[in-house]
């Protein structure tokens, strides 16, 4: 995390252009929970981001970061592990690193709304998506870790698509990693601060 506080670099780095992800970096760098509701801690994170913005002049982008990192446009970028898996599979000169200060643990989910008209069909769809064949095809296409251990074993095996790619099997049970749990007030505060961070770049 200290990397982002160094002097201005010749080739500025990529950072996710979402306030949630930017504040996660700042809060973790400061030793706080990324789910804090403390006004003083959020203020510190805001100050950290302003300082980082002035020192390193990062480029704030979103999904377009993926192809740019594959091309080696920037030396470093913050991204989700699934996107990093794709980058590493396309560019062997890239590496994956998870900060010791902690990061966000995340997952995708499929849900059935309570007013769904065809619940049985929805269950069939979920079962289809979670089948071994479907999971292998999906995970090899998008690089995101499968929900099935047998598929993980296949794609990380000797002849697997993601053998030797560190980002595919993500860190587990690390006490400083968290899931996002933001309340509406904190969300608004971060959004307001984020506008100020980028406007002072």
mmCIF file of C-alpha atoms in Angstrom:
data_model
loop_
_atom_site.group_PDB
_atom_site.id
_atom_site.type_symbol
_atom_site.label_atom_id
_atom_site.label_comp_id
_atom_site.label_asym_id
_atom_site.label_seq_id
_atom_site.Cartn_x
_atom_site.Cartn_y
_atom_site.Cartn_z
ATOM 1 C CA UNK A 1 0.000 0.000 0.000
ATOM 2 C CA UNK A 2 2.917 2.349 0.713
ATOM 3 C CA UNK A 3 3.764 2.150 -2.996
ATOM 4 C CA UNK A 4 0.865 4.456 -3.789
ATOM 5 C CA UNK A 5 2.307 7.164 -1.531
ATOM 6 C CA UNK A 6 5.662 7.447 -3.304
ATOM 7 C CA UNK A 7 6.730 10.469 -5.297
ATOM 8 C CA UNK A 8 5.321 11.128 -8.735
ATOM 9 C CA UNK A 9 6.164 8.246 -11.050
ATOM 10 C CA UNK A 10 7.221 8.413 -14.686
ATOM 11 C CA UNK A 11 4.363 6.096 -15.660
ATOM 12 C CA UNK A 12 1.392 6.657 -13.325
ATOM 13 C CA UNK A 13 -0.483 3.574 -12.231
ATOM 14 C CA UNK A 14 -4.050 2.460 -12.787
ATOM 15 C CA UNK A 15 -6.528 2.581 -9.935
ATOM 16 C CA UNK A 16 -10.136 1.474 -10.045
ATOM 17 C CA UNK A 17 -12.354 4.470 -10.690
ATOM 18 C CA UNK A 18 -14.887 3.469 -8.033
ATOM 19 C CA UNK A 19 -14.926 5.200 -4.649
ATOM 20 C CA UNK A 20 -15.584 1.925 -2.833
ATOM 21 C CA UNK A 21 -12.394 0.330 -4.148
ATOM 22 C CA UNK A 22 -10.269 3.440 -3.730
ATOM 23 C CA UNK A 23 -11.363 3.899 -0.131
ATOM 24 C CA UNK A 24 -10.661 0.228 0.542
ATOM 25 C CA UNK A 25 -7.028 0.807 -0.462
ATOM 26 C CA UNK A 26 -6.748 3.912 1.714
ATOM 27 C CA UNK A 27 -8.483 2.448 4.770
ATOM 28 C CA UNK A 28 -6.418 -0.743 4.648
ATOM 29 C CA UNK A 29 -3.220 1.278 4.246
ATOM 30 C CA UNK A 30 -4.168 3.183 7.394
ATOM 31 C CA UNK A 31 -4.903 -0.018 9.310
ATOM 32 C CA UNK A 32 -8.669 0.453 9.430
ATOM 33 C CA UNK A 33 -11.568 -1.747 8.460
ATOM 34 C CA UNK A 34 -12.847 -1.044 4.977
ATOM 35 C CA UNK A 35 -16.328 -1.204 6.536
ATOM 36 C CA UNK A 36 -15.693 1.591 9.010
ATOM 37 C CA UNK A 37 -18.460 4.067 9.761
ATOM 38 C CA UNK A 38 -16.142 6.338 11.748
ATOM 39 C CA UNK A 39 -16.202 9.893 10.417
ATOM 40 C CA UNK A 40 -12.633 10.502 11.554
ATOM 41 C CA UNK A 41 -11.330 7.353 9.839
ATOM 42 C CA UNK A 42 -13.141 8.226 6.625
ATOM 43 C CA UNK A 43 -11.632 11.718 6.830
ATOM 44 C CA UNK A 44 -8.160 10.190 7.226
ATOM 45 C CA UNK A 45 -8.780 7.961 4.221
ATOM 46 C CA UNK A 46 -9.899 10.991 2.231
ATOM 47 C CA UNK A 47 -6.717 12.840 3.185
ATOM 48 C CA UNK A 48 -4.644 9.760 2.275
ATOM 49 C CA UNK A 49 -6.259 9.588 -1.157
ATOM 50 C CA UNK A 50 -5.758 13.312 -1.787
ATOM 51 C CA UNK A 51 -2.095 13.000 -0.860
ATOM 52 C CA UNK A 52 -1.658 9.908 -3.018
ATOM 53 C CA UNK A 53 -3.404 11.622 -5.898
ATOM 54 C CA UNK A 54 -1.023 14.579 -5.720
ATOM 55 C CA UNK A 55 2.118 12.454 -5.370
ATOM 56 C CA UNK A 56 1.555 9.712 -7.925
ATOM 57 C CA UNK A 57 -1.104 11.066 -10.316
ATOM 58 C CA UNK A 58 -2.837 7.713 -10.896
ATOM 59 C CA UNK A 59 -5.126 7.093 -13.841
ATOM 60 C CA UNK A 60 -8.640 6.214 -12.681
ATOM 61 C CA UNK A 61 -10.307 3.779 -15.055
ATOM 62 C CA UNK A 62 -12.686 0.822 -14.887
ATOM 63 C CA UNK A 63 -13.041 -2.257 -17.070
ATOM 64 C CA UNK A 64 -10.742 -0.849 -19.753
ATOM 65 C CA UNK A 65 -7.897 -1.445 -17.300
ATOM 66 C CA UNK A 66 -7.882 -5.146 -18.194
ATOM 67 C CA UNK A 67 -6.742 -4.802 -21.808
ATOM 68 C CA UNK A 68 -4.380 -1.983 -20.876
ATOM 69 C CA UNK A 69 -2.618 -4.187 -18.325
ATOM 70 C CA UNK A 70 -2.395 -7.039 -20.836
ATOM 71 C CA UNK A 71 -0.628 -4.603 -23.158
ATOM 72 C CA UNK A 72 1.711 -3.488 -20.375
ATOM 73 C CA UNK A 73 0.624 0.142 -20.627
ATOM 74 C CA UNK A 74 1.168 0.662 -16.881
ATOM 75 C CA UNK A 75 3.436 -1.077 -14.350
ATOM 76 C CA UNK A 76 0.712 -1.684 -11.755
ATOM 77 C CA UNK A 77 -3.056 -1.631 -11.411
ATOM 78 C CA UNK A 78 -5.613 -2.511 -8.756
ATOM 79 C CA UNK A 79 -8.067 -5.105 -10.033
ATOM 80 C CA UNK A 80 -10.188 -8.083 -9.096
ATOM 81 C CA UNK A 81 -8.516 -11.477 -9.001
ATOM 82 C CA UNK A 82 -10.563 -12.830 -11.911
ATOM 83 C CA UNK A 83 -9.483 -9.969 -14.136
ATOM 84 C CA UNK A 84 -5.905 -10.443 -12.965
ATOM 85 C CA UNK A 85 -6.119 -14.112 -13.952
ATOM 86 C CA UNK A 86 -6.936 -13.086 -17.502
ATOM 87 C CA UNK A 87 -4.106 -10.535 -17.537
ATOM 88 C CA UNK A 88 -1.577 -13.075 -16.256
ATOM 89 C CA UNK A 89 -2.697 -15.687 -18.762
ATOM 90 C CA UNK A 90 -2.117 -13.183 -21.580
ATOM 91 C CA UNK A 91 1.058 -11.488 -20.324
ATOM 92 C CA UNK A 92 3.681 -13.592 -18.553
ATOM 93 C CA UNK A 93 5.541 -10.467 -17.444
ATOM 94 C CA UNK A 94 2.740 -9.528 -15.067
ATOM 95 C CA UNK A 95 2.418 -10.776 -11.477
ATOM 96 C CA UNK A 96 -0.315 -10.810 -8.836
ATOM 97 C CA UNK A 97 0.048 -9.459 -5.317
ATOM 98 C CA UNK A 98 -2.389 -9.281 -2.403
ATOM 99 C CA UNK A 99 -1.473 -6.666 0.254
ATOM 100 C CA UNK A 100 -0.544 -7.906 3.717
ATOM 101 C CA UNK A 101 -2.735 -5.130 5.134
ATOM 102 C CA UNK A 102 -5.765 -6.981 3.794
ATOM 103 C CA UNK A 103 -8.200 -6.635 0.927
ATOM 104 C CA UNK A 104 -11.808 -7.342 0.065
ATOM 105 C CA UNK A 105 -12.987 -10.935 -0.176
ATOM 106 C CA UNK A 106 -15.733 -11.091 -2.740
ATOM 107 C CA UNK A 107 -18.021 -13.515 -4.496
ATOM 108 C CA UNK A 108 -20.618 -13.489 -7.229
ATOM 109 C CA UNK A 109 -24.032 -14.942 -6.493
ATOM 110 C CA UNK A 110 -27.218 -16.069 -8.186
ATOM 111 C CA UNK A 111 -30.472 -15.302 -6.417
ATOM 112 C CA UNK A 112 -34.136 -15.990 -6.982
ATOM 113 C CA UNK A 113 -36.448 -13.083 -6.244
ATOM 114 C CA UNK A 114 -39.276 -13.727 -3.815
ATOM 115 C CA UNK A 115 -41.844 -12.834 -6.472
ATOM 116 C CA UNK A 116 -40.335 -15.070 -9.193
ATOM 117 C CA UNK A 117 -43.013 -16.698 -11.346
ATOM 118 C CA UNK A 118 -41.089 -19.867 -12.178
ATOM 119 C CA UNK A 119 -39.000 -20.873 -9.198
ATOM 120 C CA UNK A 120 -38.471 -24.441 -10.395
ATOM 121 C CA UNK A 121 -37.004 -23.241 -13.689
ATOM 122 C CA UNK A 122 -34.772 -20.801 -11.820
ATOM 123 C CA UNK A 123 -33.415 -23.674 -9.728
ATOM 124 C CA UNK A 124 -32.771 -25.670 -12.889
ATOM 125 C CA UNK A 125 -30.849 -22.747 -14.356
ATOM 126 C CA UNK A 126 -28.696 -22.407 -11.256
ATOM 127 C CA UNK A 127 -28.039 -26.152 -11.236
ATOM 128 C CA UNK A 128 -27.027 -25.963 -14.902
ATOM 129 C CA UNK A 129 -24.634 -23.081 -14.273
ATOM 130 C CA UNK A 130 -23.104 -24.957 -11.330
ATOM 131 C CA UNK A 131 -22.648 -28.215 -13.236
ATOM 132 C CA UNK A 132 -19.062 -29.339 -13.727
ATOM 133 C CA UNK A 133 -19.099 -28.849 -17.491
ATOM 134 C CA UNK A 134 -20.620 -25.374 -17.305
ATOM 135 C CA UNK A 135 -18.327 -24.267 -14.509
ATOM 136 C CA UNK A 136 -15.225 -25.338 -16.389
ATOM 137 C CA UNK A 137 -16.302 -23.533 -19.549
ATOM 138 C CA UNK A 138 -17.236 -20.376 -17.654
ATOM 139 C CA UNK A 139 -14.130 -20.219 -15.497
ATOM 140 C CA UNK A 140 -11.803 -20.819 -18.449
ATOM 141 C CA UNK A 141 -13.561 -18.079 -20.396
ATOM 142 C CA UNK A 142 -13.632 -15.337 -17.758
ATOM 143 C CA UNK A 143 -10.873 -16.319 -15.313
ATOM 144 C CA UNK A 144 -12.969 -16.077 -12.175
ATOM 145 C CA UNK A 145 -12.542 -18.823 -9.586
ATOM 146 C CA UNK A 146 -15.075 -21.623 -9.874
ATOM 147 C CA UNK A 147 -17.449 -22.467 -7.041
ATOM 148 C CA UNK A 148 -16.531 -26.133 -7.548
ATOM 149 C CA UNK A 149 -13.341 -27.604 -6.115
ATOM 150 C CA UNK A 150 -13.200 -30.332 -8.772
ATOM 151 C CA UNK A 151 -13.151 -27.653 -11.470
ATOM 152 C CA UNK A 152 -10.502 -25.672 -9.595
ATOM 153 C CA UNK A 153 -8.369 -28.818 -9.477
ATOM 154 C CA UNK A 154 -8.735 -29.285 -13.237
ATOM 155 C CA UNK A 155 -7.902 -25.748 -14.345
ATOM 156 C CA UNK A 156 -4.977 -25.393 -11.927
ATOM 157 C CA UNK A 157 -3.584 -28.857 -12.687
ATOM 158 C CA UNK A 158 -0.504 -29.546 -14.788
ATOM 159 C CA UNK A 159 -2.386 -29.207 -18.066
ATOM 160 C CA UNK A 160 -4.958 -26.732 -16.768
ATOM 161 C CA UNK A 161 -5.671 -23.325 -18.247
ATOM 162 C CA UNK A 162 -4.564 -21.542 -15.071
ATOM 163 C CA UNK A 163 -1.695 -23.712 -13.901
ATOM 164 C CA UNK A 164 0.855 -21.523 -12.114
ATOM 165 C CA UNK A 165 -1.354 -18.419 -12.131
ATOM 166 C CA UNK A 166 -1.450 -17.168 -8.537
ATOM 167 C CA UNK A 167 -4.524 -14.994 -8.879
ATOM 168 C CA UNK A 168 -6.842 -17.904 -9.686
ATOM 169 C CA UNK A 169 -6.797 -19.510 -6.239
ATOM 170 C CA UNK A 170 -7.383 -16.571 -3.958
ATOM 171 C CA UNK A 171 -6.217 -16.149 -0.378
ATOM 172 C CA UNK A 172 -8.584 -17.591 2.237
ATOM 173 C CA UNK A 173 -9.046 -17.241 5.998
ATOM 174 C CA UNK A 174 -6.748 -14.220 6.281
ATOM 175 C CA UNK A 175 -7.884 -12.205 9.274
ATOM 176 C CA UNK A 176 -7.451 -8.796 7.631
ATOM 177 C CA UNK A 177 -9.499 -9.623 4.535
ATOM 178 C CA UNK A 178 -13.138 -8.532 4.667
ATOM 179 C CA UNK A 179 -16.399 -8.491 2.755
ATOM 180 C CA UNK A 180 -17.882 -5.119 1.850
ATOM 181 C CA UNK A 181 -20.726 -4.109 4.180
ATOM 182 C CA UNK A 182 -21.483 -0.437 3.567
ATOM 183 C CA UNK A 183 -24.428 1.459 4.967
ATOM 184 C CA UNK A 184 -26.140 4.217 2.993
ATOM 185 C CA UNK A 185 -24.662 7.064 5.042
ATOM 186 C CA UNK A 186 -21.086 5.848 4.557
ATOM 187 C CA UNK A 187 -21.728 5.266 0.878
ATOM 188 C CA UNK A 188 -22.829 8.891 0.422
ATOM 189 C CA UNK A 189 -19.866 10.186 2.440
ATOM 190 C CA UNK A 190 -17.410 8.242 0.301
ATOM 191 C CA UNK A 191 -19.061 9.413 -2.906
ATOM 192 C CA UNK A 192 -18.804 13.051 -1.807
ATOM 193 C CA UNK A 193 -15.162 12.654 -0.806
ATOM 194 C CA UNK A 194 -14.364 10.833 -4.034
ATOM 195 C CA UNK A 195 -15.574 13.729 -6.173
ATOM 196 C CA UNK A 196 -13.214 15.998 -4.239
ATOM 197 C CA UNK A 197 -10.275 13.590 -4.604
ATOM 198 C CA UNK A 198 -10.570 13.469 -8.378
ATOM 199 C CA UNK A 199 -11.296 17.174 -8.775
ATOM 200 C CA UNK A 200 -8.052 18.029 -6.963
ATOM 201 C CA UNK A 201 -5.925 15.744 -9.126
#
